[in-house]
CSV table of C-alpha atoms in Angstrom, one decimal:
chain,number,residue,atom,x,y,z
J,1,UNK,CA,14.8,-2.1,-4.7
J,2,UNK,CA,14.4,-5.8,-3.1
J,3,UNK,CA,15.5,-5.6,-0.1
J,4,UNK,CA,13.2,-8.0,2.3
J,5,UNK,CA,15.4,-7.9,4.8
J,6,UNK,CA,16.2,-4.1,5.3
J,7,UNK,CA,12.2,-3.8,5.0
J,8,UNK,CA,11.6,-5.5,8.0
J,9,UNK,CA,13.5,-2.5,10.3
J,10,UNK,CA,12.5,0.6,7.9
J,11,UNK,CA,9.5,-0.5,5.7
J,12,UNK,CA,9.7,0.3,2.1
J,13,UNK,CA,13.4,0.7,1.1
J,14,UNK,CA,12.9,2.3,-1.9
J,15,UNK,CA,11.0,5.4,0.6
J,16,UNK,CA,13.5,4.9,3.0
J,17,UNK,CA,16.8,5.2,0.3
J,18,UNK,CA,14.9,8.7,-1.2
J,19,UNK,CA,14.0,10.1,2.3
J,20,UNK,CA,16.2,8.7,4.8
J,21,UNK,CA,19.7,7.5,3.6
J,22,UNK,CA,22.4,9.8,4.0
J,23,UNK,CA,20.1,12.4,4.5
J,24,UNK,CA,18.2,13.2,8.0
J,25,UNK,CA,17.7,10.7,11.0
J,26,UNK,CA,14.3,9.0,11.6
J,27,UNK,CA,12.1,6.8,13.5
J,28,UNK,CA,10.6,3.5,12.2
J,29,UNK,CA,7.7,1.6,13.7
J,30,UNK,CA,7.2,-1.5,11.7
J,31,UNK,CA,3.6,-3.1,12.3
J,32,UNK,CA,3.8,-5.4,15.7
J,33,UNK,CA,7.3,-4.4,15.8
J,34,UNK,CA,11.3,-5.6,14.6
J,35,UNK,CA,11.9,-9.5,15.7
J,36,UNK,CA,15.3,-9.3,16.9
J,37,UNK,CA,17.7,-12.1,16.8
J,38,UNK,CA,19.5,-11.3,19.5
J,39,UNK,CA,17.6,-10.4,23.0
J,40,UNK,CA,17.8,-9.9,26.3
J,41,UNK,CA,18.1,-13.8,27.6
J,42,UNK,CA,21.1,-13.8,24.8
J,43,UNK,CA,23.3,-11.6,26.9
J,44,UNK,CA,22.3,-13.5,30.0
J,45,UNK,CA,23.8,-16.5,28.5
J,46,UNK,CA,26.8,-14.4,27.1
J,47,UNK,CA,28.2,-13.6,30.8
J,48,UNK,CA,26.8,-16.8,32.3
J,49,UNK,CA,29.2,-19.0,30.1
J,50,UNK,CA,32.2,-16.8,31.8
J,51,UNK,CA,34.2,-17.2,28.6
J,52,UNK,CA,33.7,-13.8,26.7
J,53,UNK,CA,36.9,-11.8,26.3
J,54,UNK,CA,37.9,-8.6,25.8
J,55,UNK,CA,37.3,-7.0,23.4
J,56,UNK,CA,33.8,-8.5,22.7
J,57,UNK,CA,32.8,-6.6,26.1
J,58,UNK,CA,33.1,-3.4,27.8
J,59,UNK,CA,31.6,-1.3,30.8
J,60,UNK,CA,31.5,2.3,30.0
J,61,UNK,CA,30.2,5.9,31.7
J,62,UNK,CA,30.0,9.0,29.7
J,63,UNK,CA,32.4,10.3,31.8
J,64,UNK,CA,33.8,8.5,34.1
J,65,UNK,CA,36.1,5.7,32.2
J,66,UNK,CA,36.1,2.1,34.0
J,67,UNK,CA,39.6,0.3,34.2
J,68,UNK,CA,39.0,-3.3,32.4
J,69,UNK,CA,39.5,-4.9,36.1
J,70,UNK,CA,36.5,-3.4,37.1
J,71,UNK,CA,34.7,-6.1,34.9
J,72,UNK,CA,36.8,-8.6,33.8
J,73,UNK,CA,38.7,-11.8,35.4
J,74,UNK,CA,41.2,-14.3,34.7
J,75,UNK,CA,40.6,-17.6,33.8
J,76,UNK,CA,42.4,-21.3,34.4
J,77,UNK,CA,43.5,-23.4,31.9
J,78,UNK,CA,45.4,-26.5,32.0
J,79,UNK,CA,47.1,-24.9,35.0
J,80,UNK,CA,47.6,-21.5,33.2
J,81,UNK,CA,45.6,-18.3,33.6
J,82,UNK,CA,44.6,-16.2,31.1
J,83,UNK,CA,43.7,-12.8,31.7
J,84,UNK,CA,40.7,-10.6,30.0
J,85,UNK,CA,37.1,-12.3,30.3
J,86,UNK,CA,33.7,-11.2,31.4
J,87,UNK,CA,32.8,-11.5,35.4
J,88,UNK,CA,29.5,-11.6,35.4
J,89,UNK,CA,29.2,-10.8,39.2
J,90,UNK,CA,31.2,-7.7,38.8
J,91,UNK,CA,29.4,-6.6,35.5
J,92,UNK,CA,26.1,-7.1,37.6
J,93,UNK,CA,27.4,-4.6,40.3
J,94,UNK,CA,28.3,-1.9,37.5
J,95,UNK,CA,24.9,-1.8,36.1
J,96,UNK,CA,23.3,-1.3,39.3
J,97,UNK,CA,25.8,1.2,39.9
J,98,UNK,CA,24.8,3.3,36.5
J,99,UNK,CA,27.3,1.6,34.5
J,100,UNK,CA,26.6,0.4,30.5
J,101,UNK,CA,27.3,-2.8,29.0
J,102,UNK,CA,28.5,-2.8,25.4
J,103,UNK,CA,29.0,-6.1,23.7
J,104,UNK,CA,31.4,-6.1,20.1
J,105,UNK,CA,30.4,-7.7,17.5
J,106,UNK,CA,28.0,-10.1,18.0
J,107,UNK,CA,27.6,-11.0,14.1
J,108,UNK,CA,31.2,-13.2,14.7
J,109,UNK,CA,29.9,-15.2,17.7
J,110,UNK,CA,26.1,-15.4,17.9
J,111,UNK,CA,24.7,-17.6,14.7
J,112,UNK,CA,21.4,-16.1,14.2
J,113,UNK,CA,22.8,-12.5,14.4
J,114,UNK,CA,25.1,-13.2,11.7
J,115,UNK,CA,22.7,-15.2,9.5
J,116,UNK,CA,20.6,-11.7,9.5
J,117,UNK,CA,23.9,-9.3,9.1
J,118,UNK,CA,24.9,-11.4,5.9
J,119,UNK,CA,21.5,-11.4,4.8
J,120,UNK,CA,21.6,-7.7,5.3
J,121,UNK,CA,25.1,-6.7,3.9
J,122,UNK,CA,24.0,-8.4,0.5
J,123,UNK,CA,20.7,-6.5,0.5
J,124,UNK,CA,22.8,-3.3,0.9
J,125,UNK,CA,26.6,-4.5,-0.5
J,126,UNK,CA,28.2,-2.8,2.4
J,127,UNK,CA,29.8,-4.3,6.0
J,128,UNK,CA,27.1,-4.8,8.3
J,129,UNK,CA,28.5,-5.4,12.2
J,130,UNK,CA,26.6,-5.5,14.9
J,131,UNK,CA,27.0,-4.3,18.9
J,132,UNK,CA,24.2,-4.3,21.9
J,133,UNK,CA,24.0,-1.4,24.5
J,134,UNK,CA,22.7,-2.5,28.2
J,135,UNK,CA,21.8,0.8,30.1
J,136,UNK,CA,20.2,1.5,33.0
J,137,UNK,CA,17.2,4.2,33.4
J,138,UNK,CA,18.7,7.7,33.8
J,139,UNK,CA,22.4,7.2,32.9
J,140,UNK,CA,24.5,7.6,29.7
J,141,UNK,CA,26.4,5.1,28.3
J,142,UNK,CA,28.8,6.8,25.7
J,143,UNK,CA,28.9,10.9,25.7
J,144,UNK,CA,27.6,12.7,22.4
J,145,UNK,CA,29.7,11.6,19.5
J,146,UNK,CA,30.1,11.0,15.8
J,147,UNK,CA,30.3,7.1,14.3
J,148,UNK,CA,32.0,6.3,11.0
J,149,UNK,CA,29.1,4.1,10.0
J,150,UNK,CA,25.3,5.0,9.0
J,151,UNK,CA,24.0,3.2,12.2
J,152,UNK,CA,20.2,1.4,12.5
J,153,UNK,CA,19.4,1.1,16.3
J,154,UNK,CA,16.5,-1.4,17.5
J,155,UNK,CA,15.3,-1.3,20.6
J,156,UNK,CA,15.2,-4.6,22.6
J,157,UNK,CA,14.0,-3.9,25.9
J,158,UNK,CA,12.9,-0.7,28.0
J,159,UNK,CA,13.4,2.6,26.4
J,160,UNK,CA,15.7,5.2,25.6
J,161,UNK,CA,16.0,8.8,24.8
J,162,UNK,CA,18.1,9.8,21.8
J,163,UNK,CA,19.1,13.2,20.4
J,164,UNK,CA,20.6,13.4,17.3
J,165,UNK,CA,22.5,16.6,15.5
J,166,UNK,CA,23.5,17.3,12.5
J,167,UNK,CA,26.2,16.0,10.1
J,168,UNK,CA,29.4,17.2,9.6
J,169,UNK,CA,29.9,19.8,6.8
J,170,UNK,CA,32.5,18.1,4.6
J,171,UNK,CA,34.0,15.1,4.3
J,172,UNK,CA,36.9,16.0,6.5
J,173,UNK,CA,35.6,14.9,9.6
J,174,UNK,CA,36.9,12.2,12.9
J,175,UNK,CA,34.5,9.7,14.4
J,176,UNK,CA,34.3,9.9,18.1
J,177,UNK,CA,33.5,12.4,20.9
J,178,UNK,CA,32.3,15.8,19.9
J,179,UNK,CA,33.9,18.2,22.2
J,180,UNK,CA,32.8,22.1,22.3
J,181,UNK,CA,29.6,23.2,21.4
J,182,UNK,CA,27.3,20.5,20.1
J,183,UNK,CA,26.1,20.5,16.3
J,184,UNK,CA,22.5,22.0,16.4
J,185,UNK,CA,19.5,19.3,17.1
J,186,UNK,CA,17.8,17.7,14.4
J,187,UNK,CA,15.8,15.1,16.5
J,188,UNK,CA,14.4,14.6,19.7
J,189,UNK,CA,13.3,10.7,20.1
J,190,UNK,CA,12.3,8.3,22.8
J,191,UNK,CA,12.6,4.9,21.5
J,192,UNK,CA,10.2,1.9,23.1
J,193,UNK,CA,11.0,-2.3,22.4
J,194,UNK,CA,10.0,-3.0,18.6
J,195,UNK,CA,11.4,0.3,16.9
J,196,UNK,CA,14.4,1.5,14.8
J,197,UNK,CA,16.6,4.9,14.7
J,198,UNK,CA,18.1,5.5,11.4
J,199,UNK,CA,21.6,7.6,12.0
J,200,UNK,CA,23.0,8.5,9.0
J,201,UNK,CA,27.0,8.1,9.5
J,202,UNK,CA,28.5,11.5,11.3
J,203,UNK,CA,25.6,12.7,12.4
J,204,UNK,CA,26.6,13.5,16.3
J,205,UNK,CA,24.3,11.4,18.7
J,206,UNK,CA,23.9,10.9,22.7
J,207,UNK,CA,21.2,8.8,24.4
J,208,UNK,CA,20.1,8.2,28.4
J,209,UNK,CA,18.2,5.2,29.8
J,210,UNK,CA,14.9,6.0,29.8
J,211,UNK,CA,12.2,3.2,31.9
J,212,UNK,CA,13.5,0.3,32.4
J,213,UNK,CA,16.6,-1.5,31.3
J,214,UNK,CA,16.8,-0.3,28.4
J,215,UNK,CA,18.8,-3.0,25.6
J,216,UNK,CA,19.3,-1.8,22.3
J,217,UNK,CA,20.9,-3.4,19.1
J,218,UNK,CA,23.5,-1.2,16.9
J,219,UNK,CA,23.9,-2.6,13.3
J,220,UNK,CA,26.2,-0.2,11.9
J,221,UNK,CA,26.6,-0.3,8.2
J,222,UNK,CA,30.3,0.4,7.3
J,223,UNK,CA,31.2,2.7,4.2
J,224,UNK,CA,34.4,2.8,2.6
J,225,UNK,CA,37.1,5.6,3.0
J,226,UNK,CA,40.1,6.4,0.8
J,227,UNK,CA,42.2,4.2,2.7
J,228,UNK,CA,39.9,1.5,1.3
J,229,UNK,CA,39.9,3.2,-2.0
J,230,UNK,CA,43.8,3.2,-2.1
J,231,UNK,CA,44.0,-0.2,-1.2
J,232,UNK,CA,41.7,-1.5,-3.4
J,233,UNK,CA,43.7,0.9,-6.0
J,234,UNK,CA,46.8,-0.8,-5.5
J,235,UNK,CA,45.4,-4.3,-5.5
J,236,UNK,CA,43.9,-3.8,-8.9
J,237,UNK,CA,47.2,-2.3,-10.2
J,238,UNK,CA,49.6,-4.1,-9.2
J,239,UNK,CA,47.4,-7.3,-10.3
J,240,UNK,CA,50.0,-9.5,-12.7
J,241,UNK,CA,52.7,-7.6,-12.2
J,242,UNK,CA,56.3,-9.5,-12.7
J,243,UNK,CA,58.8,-7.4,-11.2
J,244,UNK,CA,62.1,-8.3,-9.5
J,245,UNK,CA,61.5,-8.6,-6.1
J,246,UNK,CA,64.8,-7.4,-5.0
J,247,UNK,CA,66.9,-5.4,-7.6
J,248,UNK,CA,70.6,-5.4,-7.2
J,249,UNK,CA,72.0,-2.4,-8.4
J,250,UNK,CA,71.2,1.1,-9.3
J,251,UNK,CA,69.9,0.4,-12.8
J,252,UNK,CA,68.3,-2.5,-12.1
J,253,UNK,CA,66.4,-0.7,-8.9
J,254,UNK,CA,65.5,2.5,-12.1
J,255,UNK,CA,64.7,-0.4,-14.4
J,256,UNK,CA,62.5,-2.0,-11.6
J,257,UNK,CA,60.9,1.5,-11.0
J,258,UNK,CA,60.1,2.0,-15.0
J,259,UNK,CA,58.7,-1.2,-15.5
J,260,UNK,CA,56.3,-0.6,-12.4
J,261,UNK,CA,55.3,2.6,-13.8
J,262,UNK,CA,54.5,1.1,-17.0
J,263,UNK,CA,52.6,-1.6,-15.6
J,264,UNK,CA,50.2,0.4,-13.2
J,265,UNK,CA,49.4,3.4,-16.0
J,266,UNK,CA,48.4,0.2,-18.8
J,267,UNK,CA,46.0,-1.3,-15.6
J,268,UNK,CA,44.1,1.9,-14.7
J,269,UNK,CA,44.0,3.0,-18.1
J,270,UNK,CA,40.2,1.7,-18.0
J,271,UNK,CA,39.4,1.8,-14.7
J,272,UNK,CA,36.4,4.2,-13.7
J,273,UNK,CA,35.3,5.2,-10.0
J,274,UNK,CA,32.6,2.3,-10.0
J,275,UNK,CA,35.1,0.1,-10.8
J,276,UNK,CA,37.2,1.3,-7.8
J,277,UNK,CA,34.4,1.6,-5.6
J,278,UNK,CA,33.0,-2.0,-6.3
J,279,UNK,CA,36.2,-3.4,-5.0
J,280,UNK,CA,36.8,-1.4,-2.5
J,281,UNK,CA,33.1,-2.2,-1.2
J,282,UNK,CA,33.7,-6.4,-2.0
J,283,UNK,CA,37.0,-6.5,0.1
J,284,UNK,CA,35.1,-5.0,3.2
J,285,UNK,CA,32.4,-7.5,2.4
J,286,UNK,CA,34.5,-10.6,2.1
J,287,UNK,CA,36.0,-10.2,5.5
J,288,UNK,CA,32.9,-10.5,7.4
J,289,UNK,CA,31.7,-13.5,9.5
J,290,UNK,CA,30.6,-16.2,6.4
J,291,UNK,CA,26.6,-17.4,7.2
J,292,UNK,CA,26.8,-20.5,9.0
J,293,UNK,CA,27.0,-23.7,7.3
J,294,UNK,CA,23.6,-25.5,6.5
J,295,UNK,CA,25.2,-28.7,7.9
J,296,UNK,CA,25.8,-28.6,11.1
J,297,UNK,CA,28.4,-31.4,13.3
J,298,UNK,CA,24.8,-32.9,15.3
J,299,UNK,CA,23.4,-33.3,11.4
J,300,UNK,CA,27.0,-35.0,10.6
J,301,UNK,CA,26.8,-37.6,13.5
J,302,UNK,CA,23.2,-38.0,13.1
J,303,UNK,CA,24.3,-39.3,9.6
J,304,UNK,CA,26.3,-41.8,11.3
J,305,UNK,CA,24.4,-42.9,14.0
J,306,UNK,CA,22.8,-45.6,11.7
J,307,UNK,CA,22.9,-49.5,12.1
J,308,UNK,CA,25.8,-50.8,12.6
């Protein structure tokens, strides 16, 4: 399996795909640690710009839900005001006061992070997104739940405590809080700057701020579902099809309904699950951020800043 990329979070793949993937949660401690695109003195410049919206941040406590005032302000344009981005004054106060940062998706607005997700999503041919936690030593962020995604967690700065549990038994399962009786404990982990938590998607999970401010980066790695499947199942049946749009009577609406029939049978005739899945898969692939372009607008002027 060549996967350079992957190999820099979790070591050998190939070890990592038999032991790991799908299977049981572990920790990874890659030899003078993970270089991280994305860092502490990258969020600083997030809030300092003023300009992130909603929903690219959020405060959060494990129980006790913050109103998006709490951390958020309007800002001026052209004599308007629009509504919804990041104060980094009151963001500052919620942190001392316990609360956890969580910025959305970092791959569509911060280069070098997407550079590495793309990088990372061809390695793997699944959706790779990414998401950075900022919690402070002794509180909890996000109460123990259950994400729809098989979830690799570096830490940046500080450290953190994480338990994880076990999966769910079926496929028949919800991402989000788990409510009742938590799943039983499969590990027990504090996680220092440098190394990587494998999740494997539904496994129930909770962390606390351990020393420090503890900064971690989520890169969860999105698997399709059978709304993807049946998307992707209509998509490749109803490809070439020539049917009247809008049928104006009742045996042009049965004719209509015949010819459709006809038409999806002959294309799935010779379609097989990998066939499915591999589309399904490609569509979730083709709407993430593209890598950015090689040349940039400075390289562009640059080209035209010659003698005149």
């Amino acid at each position: 399996m060549h996967a350079p990329t992957l190999a820099q979070w979790v070591g050998d793949p190939a070890a990592f795909t038999t032991a790991y993937w799908r299977r049981r949660p572990g920790v990874f401690r890659p030899d003078g640690g993970v270089r991280s695109p994305f860092a502490l003195a990258d969020v600083d410049a997030a809030l300092a710009t003023g300009f992130l919206p909603e929903p690219y941040v959020e405060m959060t406590r494990a129980e006790d839900p913050l109103g998006r005032d709490d951390y958020l302000t309007p800002r001026a344009v052209h004599e308007s005001s629009y509504g919804g981005f990041a104060d980094e004054k009151k963001i500052r106060a919620l942190l001392d006061d316990g609360a956890t940062l969580l910025m959305r998706r970092i791959d569509q607005w911060h280069g070098p992070t997407r550079d590495l997700l793309a990088r990372l999503s061809a390695e793997l041919q699944r959706a790779v997104e990414a998401f950075c936690f900022v919690t402070p030593p002794g509180t909890q962020g996000v109460p123990l739940h259950r994400d729809d995604a098989d979830v690799l967690v570096l830490q940046l700065n500080g450290s953190k405590s994480w338990r994880v549990h076990e999966g769910p038994a079926d496929g028949n399962w919800r991402h989000g809080r788990v409510d009742g009786e938590p799943p039983a404990e499969v590990l027990r982990a504090t996680l220092r700057a440098g190394e990587v938590l494998y999740i494997p998607r539904g496994f129930a999970h909770q962390a606390v701020g351990n020393e420090g401010l503890s900064v971690h980066l989520s890169l969860t790695i999105r698997e399709i579902h059978m709304g993807d499947l049946f998307r992707s199942l209509q998509k490749l049946s109803a490809k070439s099809m020539t049917i009247e749009t809008r049928p104006l009577d009742d045996a042009a609406v049965l004719a209509a309904a015949t010819a459709m029939l006809e038409h999806v049978r002959a294309a799935v005739a010779d379609l097989t699950p990998e066939d499915l899945v591999r589309h399904a898969r490609r569509r979730k692939l083709a709407a993430l951020p593209a890598p950015r372009s090689p040349i940039s607008l400075t390289a562009v002027a640059a080209g035209h800043d010659g003698p005149a």
